Amino acid sequence: MIKVNVKNGELSEAEIKAYVARAHELYPGKAIDCIDLSIDGDFVDVEYHFAAVPFQRIRRITGYLVGTLDRFNDAKRSEVEDRVKHGIISETKREQAS
């Protein structure tokens, strides 16, 4: 159930249900946590708050796109450990190395 906050006035249950239905039309497949409805005279400002989306980092390691190394065999794990990791050297570190 979506939580609906009405500010600066009152709305009927039918109006609130219409705003919830419209949210589902606009954002199909997204989980909506809350809707803030701010009444301003004849206008209503609508603000949607969405549920957090789980995110998994995908990296390219030894030619494969992976999220974790748990399915790698020993040889692939060894390749990961032996690979050279490149990074950006800041100007300060570059001056210190000189």
Short mmCIF file of C-alpha atoms in Angstrom, two decimals:
data_model
loop_
_atom_site.label_atom_id
_atom_site.label_comp_id
_atom_site.label_asym_id
_atom_site.label_seq_id
_atom_site.Cartn_x
_atom_site.Cartn_y
_atom_site.Cartn_z
CA MET A 1 0.00 0.00 0.00
CA ILE A 2 1.29 3.43 -0.93
CA LYS A 3 1.37 6.08 1.78
CA VAL A 4 -0.22 9.36 0.66
CA ASN A 5 0.47 12.64 2.48
CA VAL A 6 -1.92 15.52 1.79
CA LYS A 7 -0.64 19.00 2.71
CA ASN A 8 -2.38 22.38 2.85
CA GLY A 9 -5.92 21.03 2.56
CA GLU A 10 -8.03 17.94 2.14
CA LEU A 11 -8.80 15.56 -0.71
CA SER A 12 -11.53 12.94 -1.00
CA GLU A 13 -10.68 9.23 -1.05
CA ALA A 14 -11.68 9.11 -4.72
CA GLU A 15 -9.19 11.89 -5.58
CA ILE A 16 -6.42 10.18 -3.62
CA LYS A 17 -7.13 6.88 -5.38
CA ALA A 18 -7.00 8.69 -8.73
CA TYR A 19 -3.53 10.11 -7.91
CA VAL A 20 -2.32 6.65 -6.90
CA ALA A 21 -3.71 5.13 -10.11
CA ARG A 22 -2.01 7.87 -12.15
CA ALA A 23 1.29 7.14 -10.41
CA HIS A 24 1.04 3.50 -11.46
CA GLU A 25 0.31 4.59 -15.05
CA LEU A 26 3.27 6.97 -15.16
CA TYR A 27 5.76 4.61 -13.50
CA PRO A 28 4.83 1.01 -14.31
CA GLY A 29 7.11 -1.50 -12.66
CA LYS A 30 8.54 0.96 -10.14
CA ALA A 31 7.86 0.54 -6.43
CA ILE A 32 6.37 3.77 -5.09
CA ASP A 33 6.79 4.22 -1.33
CA CYS A 34 4.98 7.49 -0.83
CA ILE A 35 3.17 10.28 -2.66
CA ASP A 36 3.11 13.84 -1.31
CA LEU A 37 0.18 15.95 -2.51
CA SER A 38 0.46 19.68 -1.77
CA ILE A 39 -2.71 21.63 -2.43
CA ASP A 40 -2.16 25.16 -3.77
CA GLY A 41 -5.54 26.69 -4.55
CA ASP A 42 -6.88 24.95 -7.65
CA PHE A 43 -3.58 23.14 -8.24
CA VAL A 44 -2.02 20.09 -6.63
CA ASP A 45 1.73 19.57 -6.62
CA VAL A 46 2.59 15.87 -6.73
CA GLU A 47 5.89 14.44 -5.50
CA TYR A 48 6.65 10.73 -5.84
CA HIS A 49 9.06 8.86 -3.56
CA PHE A 50 10.33 5.55 -4.94
CA ALA A 51 11.66 2.50 -3.12
CA ALA A 52 15.38 1.90 -3.29
CA VAL A 53 16.49 -0.33 -6.14
CA PRO A 54 19.01 -3.02 -5.26
CA PHE A 55 22.21 -2.43 -7.21
CA GLN A 56 24.91 -4.92 -8.04
CA ARG A 57 28.25 -3.76 -9.35
CA ILE A 58 29.29 -5.43 -12.60
CA ARG A 59 32.97 -5.45 -13.58
CA ARG A 60 34.91 -6.76 -16.53
CA ILE A 61 37.51 -9.16 -15.16
CA THR A 62 39.74 -11.26 -17.39
CA GLY A 63 37.31 -10.92 -20.27
CA TYR A 64 34.11 -11.71 -18.35
CA LEU A 65 31.37 -9.46 -17.01
CA VAL A 66 30.90 -10.48 -13.38
CA GLY A 67 29.31 -9.21 -10.20
CA THR A 68 31.18 -11.51 -7.84
CA LEU A 69 34.02 -13.99 -8.15
CA ASP A 70 32.20 -16.85 -6.41
CA ARG A 71 31.67 -18.81 -9.66
CA PHE A 72 35.29 -18.51 -10.83
CA ASN A 73 37.47 -21.61 -10.71
CA ASP A 74 40.96 -21.54 -9.17
CA ALA A 75 42.65 -20.61 -12.45
CA LYS A 76 40.40 -17.60 -13.03
CA ARG A 77 40.79 -16.50 -9.38
CA SER A 78 44.56 -16.68 -9.88
CA GLU A 79 44.27 -14.48 -12.99
CA VAL A 80 42.33 -11.91 -10.97
CA GLU A 81 44.99 -11.88 -8.22
CA ASP A 82 47.87 -11.61 -10.73
CA ARG A 83 46.43 -8.85 -12.91
CA VAL A 84 47.91 -5.36 -12.89
CA LYS A 85 45.49 -2.80 -11.50
CA HIS A 86 45.69 0.61 -13.14
CA GLY A 87 44.62 3.85 -11.53
CA ILE A 88 44.92 7.58 -11.89
CA ILE A 89 47.84 9.21 -10.11
CA SER A 90 46.98 12.58 -8.62
CA GLU A 91 49.26 15.54 -9.30
CA THR A 92 50.38 15.58 -5.64
CA LYS A 93 51.47 11.92 -5.73
CA ARG A 94 53.23 12.47 -9.07
CA GLU A 95 55.29 15.32 -7.55
CA GLN A 96 56.16 13.20 -4.50
CA ALA A 97 57.36 10.34 -6.73
CA SER A 98 59.72 12.68 -8.65
#
